[in-house]
Coordinates of C-alpha atoms and ligand atoms in Angstrom, one line a residue:
M227 CA -74.2 45.2 -22.4
K228 CA -72.4 43.2 -19.7
P229 CA -70.8 45.2 -16.9
I230 CA -67.4 46.6 -18.0
P231 CA -64.8 46.7 -15.2
Y232 CA -61.6 48.9 -15.3
G233 CA -59.5 45.8 -15.4
R234 CA -59.8 42.1 -15.4
Q235 CA -57.9 38.9 -16.0
H236 CA -58.0 36.7 -19.1
I237 CA -57.8 32.9 -18.6
T238 CA -57.5 30.7 -21.7
D239 CA -57.9 26.9 -22.0
E240 CA -54.1 26.7 -22.3
D241 CA -53.8 28.4 -18.9
I242 CA -56.3 25.9 -17.4
Q243 CA -54.4 23.0 -19.0
A244 CA -51.1 24.2 -17.5
V245 CA -52.6 24.4 -14.0
V246 CA -54.2 21.0 -14.3
E247 CA -51.0 19.4 -15.4
T248 CA -49.1 20.9 -12.4
L249 CA -51.9 19.7 -10.1
K250 CA -51.3 16.2 -11.4
S251 CA -47.6 16.4 -10.8
D252 CA -45.7 15.7 -7.5
Y253 CA -45.5 19.3 -6.4
L254 CA -48.2 21.5 -4.9
T255 CA -46.0 24.1 -3.3
Q256 CA -42.6 25.1 -4.7
G257 CA -41.6 22.7 -7.4
P258 CA -39.9 22.8 -10.9
K259 CA -42.5 25.4 -12.3
I260 CA -41.1 28.0 -9.9
K261 CA -37.6 28.0 -11.4
E262 CA -39.1 27.8 -14.9
F263 CA -41.3 30.8 -14.2
E264 CA -38.4 32.7 -12.6
D265 CA -36.1 32.0 -15.5
A266 CA -38.7 33.0 -18.1
F267 CA -39.6 36.1 -16.3
A268 CA -35.9 37.2 -15.8
S269 CA -35.4 36.7 -19.6
Y270 CA -38.6 38.7 -20.3
V271 CA -37.5 41.8 -18.4
G272 CA -33.8 41.3 -19.1
S273 CA -32.5 40.7 -15.5
K274 CA -30.0 38.2 -14.3
Y275 CA -32.1 36.8 -11.4
A276 CA -35.8 36.5 -10.5
V277 CA -37.4 35.3 -7.3
A278 CA -41.1 34.2 -7.3
V279 CA -43.0 35.1 -4.1
A280 CA -46.5 35.0 -2.7
N281 CA -47.6 38.5 -3.9
G282 CA -46.3 41.9 -4.8
T283 CA -46.5 43.1 -1.2
A284 CA -44.4 40.2 0.0
A285 CA -41.9 41.1 -2.8
L286 CA -41.7 44.7 -1.4
H287 CA -41.3 43.4 2.2
L288 CA -38.5 41.0 1.2
N289 CA -36.8 43.9 -0.6
T290 CA -36.7 46.2 2.4
L291 CA -35.6 43.3 4.6
A292 CA -32.8 42.3 2.2
L293 CA -31.6 46.0 2.0
G294 CA -31.6 46.1 5.8
V295 CA -34.2 48.9 6.4
K296 CA -34.4 49.5 10.1
P297 CA -36.0 52.0 12.5
G298 CA -34.7 55.5 11.9
D299 CA -34.1 55.0 8.2
K300 CA -35.9 57.4 5.8
I301 CA -37.1 56.2 2.5
I302 CA -38.6 58.4 -0.3
T303 CA -41.6 57.3 -2.4
T304 CA -44.6 58.7 -4.3
P305 CA -48.1 59.3 -2.9
I306 CA -49.7 58.3 -6.1
T307 CA -49.3 54.5 -5.8
F308 CA -50.9 51.5 -4.1
A309 CA -50.2 51.8 -0.3
A310 CA -47.9 48.7 -0.3
S311 CA -45.1 50.7 -2.0
A312 CA -44.9 52.8 1.2
N313 CA -46.0 50.1 3.7
C314 CA -42.9 47.9 3.0
V315 CA -40.8 50.6 4.7
R316 CA -43.0 50.5 7.8
Y317 CA -42.9 46.7 8.0
C318 CA -39.2 47.2 8.9
G319 CA -39.8 50.2 11.1
G320 CA -38.4 52.8 8.7
E321 CA -39.9 56.2 8.0
V322 CA -41.8 56.9 4.8
V323 CA -41.1 60.4 3.3
F324 CA -43.3 61.3 0.4
A325 CA -42.2 63.5 -2.5
D326 CA -44.6 65.0 -5.0
I327 CA -45.4 63.8 -8.5
D328 CA -44.7 65.4 -11.9
P329 CA -48.1 66.6 -13.1
E330 CA -47.3 65.7 -16.7
T331 CA -46.1 62.1 -16.1
Y332 CA -47.9 61.4 -12.8
L333 CA -44.6 59.8 -11.7
L334 CA -42.4 60.6 -8.7
D335 CA -40.8 64.0 -9.6
I336 CA -37.1 63.7 -9.5
K337 CA -36.9 67.5 -8.9
S338 CA -38.9 67.2 -5.6
V339 CA -36.7 64.2 -4.6
R340 CA -33.6 66.2 -5.2
K341 CA -35.0 69.1 -3.2
L342 CA -35.6 66.8 -0.2
L343 CA -32.1 65.3 -0.4
E344 CA -30.5 68.7 -0.7
A345 CA -32.3 70.0 2.4
S346 CA -30.7 67.5 4.8
P347 CA -27.1 66.3 5.4
K348 CA -26.0 63.3 3.4
G349 CA -26.8 60.0 5.1
T350 CA -30.3 61.2 6.2
Y351 CA -32.0 59.1 3.6
Q352 CA -31.3 55.5 2.6
G353 CA -33.4 54.7 -0.4
I354 CA -35.9 55.7 -3.1
I355 CA -38.9 53.6 -4.2
P356 CA -40.1 55.0 -7.6
V357 CA -43.2 53.5 -9.1
D358 CA -43.9 52.9 -12.8
F359 CA -47.4 54.3 -12.2
A360 CA -50.1 53.3 -14.7
G361 CA -47.4 51.4 -16.7
R362 CA -45.2 54.4 -17.6
A363 CA -41.6 53.6 -17.0
V364 CA -39.7 55.9 -14.6
D365 CA -36.4 57.3 -16.0
L366 CA -34.3 55.3 -13.7
E367 CA -31.0 56.4 -15.3
A368 CA -31.6 59.9 -13.9
F369 CA -32.7 58.4 -10.5
R370 CA -29.5 56.3 -10.4
I371 CA -27.3 59.3 -10.8
L372 CA -29.1 61.1 -8.0
A373 CA -29.1 58.0 -5.8
D374 CA -25.3 57.5 -6.3
E375 CA -24.7 61.1 -5.4
Y376 CA -26.4 60.5 -2.0
G377 CA -25.5 56.8 -1.5
L378 CA -29.1 55.5 -1.8
W379 CA -30.5 52.3 -3.0
I380 CA -33.5 52.1 -5.4
I381 CA -36.4 49.6 -5.4
Q382 CA -38.4 49.9 -8.6
D383 CA -42.1 49.1 -8.1
S384 CA -42.9 47.8 -11.5
C385 CA -46.3 46.2 -10.7
H386 CA -47.9 48.2 -13.5
S387 CA -45.2 47.9 -16.1
P388 CA -44.0 44.4 -17.1
G389 CA -42.9 44.8 -20.7
G390 CA -42.6 48.6 -20.3
Y391 CA -39.4 50.5 -21.0
F392 CA -37.8 54.0 -21.2
I393 CA -35.2 55.2 -23.6
D394 CA -31.9 56.0 -21.9
S395 CA -29.4 58.7 -22.8
K396 CA -27.7 56.4 -25.3
G397 CA -30.9 55.7 -27.1
Q398 CA -31.2 52.2 -25.7
K399 CA -34.5 50.6 -24.5
Q400 CA -34.3 50.0 -20.7
H401 CA -37.0 47.5 -19.7
C402 CA -38.7 47.8 -16.3
G403 CA -37.1 45.5 -13.8
N404 CA -33.9 44.8 -15.9
G405 CA -31.7 45.6 -13.0
Q406 CA -29.5 48.1 -14.8
F407 CA -30.3 51.0 -12.6
A408 CA -32.1 49.7 -9.5
E409 CA -30.9 47.2 -7.0
L410 CA -34.2 45.5 -6.9
A411 CA -37.5 45.6 -8.8
I412 CA -40.9 44.0 -8.0
F413 CA -43.9 42.8 -9.9
S414 CA -47.4 41.6 -8.9
F415 CA -49.6 38.9 -10.5
H416 CA -52.9 40.0 -8.9
P417 CA -55.8 39.5 -11.3
V418 CA -55.9 43.1 -12.5
K419 CA -52.2 43.2 -13.4
H420 CA -50.8 42.2 -16.8
I421 CA -49.9 38.7 -15.8
A422 CA -52.3 37.0 -13.3
S423 CA -51.6 34.0 -11.1
G424 CA -54.3 34.5 -8.6
E425 CA -51.9 35.9 -6.0
G426 CA -48.3 36.1 -6.9
G427 CA -45.2 38.3 -7.2
M428 CA -41.7 38.5 -8.6
I429 CA -38.5 40.2 -7.6
T430 CA -35.8 40.8 -10.2
T431 CA -32.2 41.9 -9.6
N432 CA -28.7 41.6 -11.1
D433 CA -27.1 41.4 -7.7
E434 CA -26.1 37.8 -6.8
K435 CA -25.8 38.6 -3.0
L436 CA -29.2 40.1 -2.8
Y437 CA -30.6 37.2 -4.9
K438 CA -29.3 34.6 -2.5
K439 CA -30.5 36.6 0.5
L440 CA -34.0 36.8 -1.0
L441 CA -34.1 33.0 -1.6
M442 CA -33.4 32.5 2.1
L443 CA -35.8 35.1 3.4
R444 CA -38.6 33.7 1.2
T445 CA -38.4 30.4 3.2
H446 CA -38.1 31.3 6.9
G447 CA -34.4 32.4 6.6
I448 CA -33.5 28.8 6.1
T449 CA -30.6 27.7 3.8
R450 CA -29.5 24.2 2.7
D451 CA -26.4 25.6 0.9
E452 CA -23.5 23.8 2.6
S453 CA -21.1 26.5 1.7
L454 CA -23.1 29.0 3.9
F455 CA -23.4 26.8 7.0
Q456 CA -22.3 28.4 10.3
N457 CA -22.5 25.4 12.7
S458 CA -19.9 22.7 12.6
P459 CA -20.3 19.4 10.8
E460 CA -19.8 17.6 14.2
F461 CA -22.8 19.5 15.5
A462 CA -24.8 18.9 12.3
S463 CA -24.3 15.1 12.4
G464 CA -24.8 14.8 16.1
S465 CA -21.8 12.6 16.2
Q466 CA -18.3 13.0 17.7
N467 CA -17.0 11.0 14.8
S468 CA -18.8 12.4 11.8
S469 CA -15.9 11.8 9.4
F470 CA -16.2 8.0 10.1
L471 CA -20.0 7.9 9.7
I472 CA -20.3 10.0 6.5
P473 CA -17.0 9.9 4.8
H474 CA -18.1 11.6 1.5
S475 CA -19.9 14.6 2.9
T476 CA -19.2 16.8 5.9
F477 CA -22.9 17.6 6.5
P478 CA -25.7 15.0 6.6
A479 CA -28.5 15.3 4.0
W480 CA -31.2 16.4 6.5
Y481 CA -29.2 19.3 7.8
M482 CA -30.3 22.9 7.2
E483 CA -29.8 26.2 9.0
M484 CA -32.1 29.0 9.9
Q485 CA -29.8 32.0 9.8
E486 CA -32.1 35.0 9.5
L487 CA -35.7 35.8 10.5
G488 CA -37.4 35.1 7.3
Y489 CA -41.0 34.4 6.3
N490 CA -43.1 31.9 4.3
Y491 CA -43.6 34.0 1.2
R492 CA -43.5 31.1 -1.3
L493 CA -45.6 30.9 -4.5
T494 CA -47.2 27.5 -5.3
D495 CA -46.2 25.5 -8.3
F496 CA -49.6 25.6 -9.9
Q497 CA -49.7 29.4 -9.6
A498 CA -46.3 29.5 -11.2
A499 CA -47.7 27.3 -14.0
L500 CA -50.5 29.8 -14.5
G501 CA -48.1 32.8 -14.4
L502 CA -45.8 31.1 -16.9
S503 CA -48.7 30.3 -19.3
Q504 CA -49.8 34.0 -19.1
L505 CA -46.3 35.3 -19.5
N506 CA -46.1 33.4 -22.9
R507 CA -48.7 35.8 -24.3
A508 CA -47.8 38.9 -22.4
D509 CA -46.5 40.7 -25.5
K510 CA -49.8 40.2 -27.2
G511 CA -51.7 41.6 -24.2
L512 CA -49.3 44.6 -24.2
E513 CA -49.9 45.2 -27.9
R514 CA -53.7 45.2 -27.3
R515 CA -53.3 47.6 -24.3
R516 CA -51.4 50.0 -26.5
E517 CA -54.1 49.8 -29.2
I518 CA -56.8 50.6 -26.6
A519 CA -54.8 53.5 -25.3
K520 CA -54.4 54.9 -28.8
K521 CA -58.1 54.8 -29.4
Y522 CA -58.9 56.5 -26.1
Y523 CA -56.3 59.1 -26.9
E524 CA -57.7 59.9 -30.3
A525 CA -61.3 60.0 -29.0
F526 CA -60.5 62.5 -26.2
Q527 CA -57.7 64.5 -27.7
G528 CA -58.5 68.3 -27.6
Q529 CA -61.8 67.8 -25.8
F530 CA -62.6 70.6 -23.4
F531 CA -63.3 68.3 -20.4
T532 CA -60.1 66.4 -20.4
K533 CA -56.4 67.0 -19.8
S534 CA -55.0 64.3 -22.1
Q535 CA -51.5 63.6 -20.9
S536 CA -52.2 59.9 -21.3
G537 CA -51.1 60.3 -24.9
V538 CA -49.4 57.5 -26.7
V539 CA -46.0 57.3 -24.9
E540 CA -43.3 55.0 -26.1
G541 CA -42.6 52.1 -23.7
H542 CA -45.8 52.8 -21.7
A543 CA -47.2 49.4 -20.5
Y544 CA -50.7 50.9 -20.0
H545 CA -51.8 49.0 -16.9
L546 CA -54.2 51.9 -16.5
Y547 CA -55.6 54.5 -18.8
V548 CA -56.0 57.6 -16.7
I549 CA -57.7 60.9 -17.8
E550 CA -58.2 64.0 -15.8
V551 CA -61.7 65.5 -16.1
E552 CA -64.0 68.2 -14.8
N553 CA -66.8 66.9 -12.6
R554 CA -65.1 63.6 -12.0
L555 CA -67.7 62.4 -9.5
G556 CA -70.5 63.1 -11.9
L557 CA -68.7 61.1 -14.7
Y558 CA -67.9 58.2 -12.4
Q559 CA -71.6 57.9 -11.3
H560 CA -72.8 58.3 -14.9
L561 CA -70.5 55.5 -16.0
R562 CA -71.8 53.3 -13.2
E563 CA -75.4 53.9 -14.3
N564 CA -74.3 52.6 -17.7
N565 CA -72.7 49.5 -16.2
I566 CA -69.1 50.8 -16.7
F567 CA -67.0 50.5 -13.6
A568 CA -64.2 53.0 -13.8
Q569 CA -61.8 53.3 -10.9
I570 CA -59.7 56.0 -9.2
H571 CA -56.0 55.5 -8.9
Y572 CA -55.0 56.5 -6.3
I573 CA -56.2 58.2 -3.2
P574 CA -52.9 59.9 -2.2
V575 CA -51.2 57.6 0.2
H576 CA -49.9 60.4 2.5
L577 CA -53.6 61.3 3.2
M578 CA -54.6 57.8 4.3
P579 CA -55.6 58.0 8.0
Y580 CA -52.6 55.7 8.9
Y581 CA -50.1 58.1 7.3
R582 CA -51.8 61.2 8.7
T583 CA -50.8 59.8 12.1
F584 CA -47.2 60.6 11.1
G585 CA -48.2 64.2 10.5
W586 CA -48.9 64.2 6.7
K587 CA -51.7 66.6 5.8
E588 CA -53.5 68.3 2.9
G589 CA -51.3 70.7 1.1
D590 CA -48.1 68.7 1.6
M591 CA -48.2 67.3 -2.0
P592 CA -50.0 69.8 -4.2
N593 CA -49.5 68.1 -7.5
A594 CA -50.7 64.7 -6.2
E595 CA -53.7 66.2 -4.5
K596 CA -54.8 68.2 -7.5
Y597 CA -54.4 65.1 -9.7
Y598 CA -56.5 63.1 -7.3
K599 CA -59.4 65.5 -7.6
N600 CA -59.7 64.9 -11.4
C601 CA -58.3 61.5 -12.2
I602 CA -60.3 58.5 -13.4
S603 CA -59.1 55.2 -14.8
L604 CA -61.0 53.9 -17.8
P605 CA -61.5 50.2 -18.7
M606 CA -58.2 48.9 -19.9
F607 CA -57.6 45.2 -20.3
P608 CA -56.6 43.1 -23.4
S609 CA -59.9 41.3 -23.6
L610 CA -61.9 44.6 -23.8
K611 CA -63.9 44.3 -27.0
D612 CA -63.9 47.1 -29.6
E613 CA -67.7 47.6 -29.2
E614 CA -67.2 47.8 -25.4
Q615 CA -64.6 50.5 -25.8
D616 CA -66.7 52.4 -28.3
F617 CA -69.6 52.3 -25.8
V618 CA -67.3 53.7 -23.0
I619 CA -66.2 56.5 -25.3
E620 CA -69.7 57.3 -26.4
V621 CA -71.0 57.4 -22.8
I622 CA -68.2 59.8 -21.8
L623 CA -68.6 62.1 -24.8
D624 CA -72.3 62.1 -24.2
F625 CA -71.9 63.0 -20.5
Y626 CA -70.0 66.2 -21.5
D627 CA -72.3 66.9 -24.5
A628 CA -69.3 66.6 -26.6
I629 CA -70.9 64.4 -29.3
Ligands
PLP271 C1 -50.7 45.6 -7.0 C2 -49.6 46.5 -6.5 C3 -48.8 46.2 -5.4 C4 -49.1 45.0 -4.5 O1 -49.2 43.8 -5.2 P1 -50.1 42.6 -4.5 O2 -49.7 41.4 -5.3 O3 -51.5 42.9 -4.6 O4 -49.6 42.4 -3.1 C5 -47.8 47.0 -5.1 N1 -47.5 48.1 -5.8 C6 -48.3 48.5 -6.8 C7 -48.0 49.8 -7.5 C8 -49.4 47.7 -7.2 O5 -50.2 48.1 -8.2

């Protein structure tokens, strides 16, 4: 049996064709595929706007920039996530405040967030970054109510959950990143994620002002939108008599303005072509992920060695399939000996040496720390073959003498 990773990309001939066609076109960096990808992605998640960027981390950074995070600001997030969810606050000099997870869902626990907020005067905190960890959608309706009570913004880190949703209080499906409850949401197109473009990311929002700001920040803080120009047409044209030289336009065609300190966080057109091609079959991939989850669930349900919260949850996008087990290290090694490369998601971010320098220590997040001791992510990707999954299950059951 070939090595089985915990996640991997799936590239079809169609994907390759799409990239080759774009390479033969006139555009290498941003071109027409970017807008096409953005529009298709916005319609996939149900948001008004989407902004394609270089990667998910860049998406997070542009979010904290656009929301104006500054030194002294305090932002709440979960310790069970990829470090970038927290780092984006630090890029802007803000302070990261961790709140514990719910041991049943593994998501940021709204009760522990409320406790934090209640313990300080209003205005102490500026925002919350909940993460749809493993693909399970956060109940953003509840977070919105809490955020409004305290005047906070929400960035939804949906890197694990394109296509995922939760059911709101009116019984409606609310897709991750649809902009109904969070100011901004972000996605990643890293190869292990649902949609792969090599590197790549997307921001979605329903807020036109934030959308325009993001477009500018993505390209050095430069705008070519005449209606936004701050300098005079006389300055722009370099002429005392600009109305004589260019009678039909107040600003010459070359003119642009750098108005904010932005970055180069652009995605290339050929990456957008790959992302778009992958997006076209995202629903099929999601369906397959749910099938794999169901089979794992049925295989391990009621087994003594596992706490099987990763049941079949409606709207779960199953980026990961996590189980909590006894003797996790033993199982991990045993799987490796059998060429199965499970992974651990995540080492609690507050205990990373960098975050320890801010005073975070063991015991601060009891649920997250307990979860970390037992969690293991099993192979989960659409091209995982039935016989491969059967083998994974067999090796695990055998390790615990549960066959
Ligand atoms: C992958 C990931 C990111 C970062 O995305 P990149 O594209 O790798 O920069 C951020 N948050 C979470 C939860 C992720 O899984």
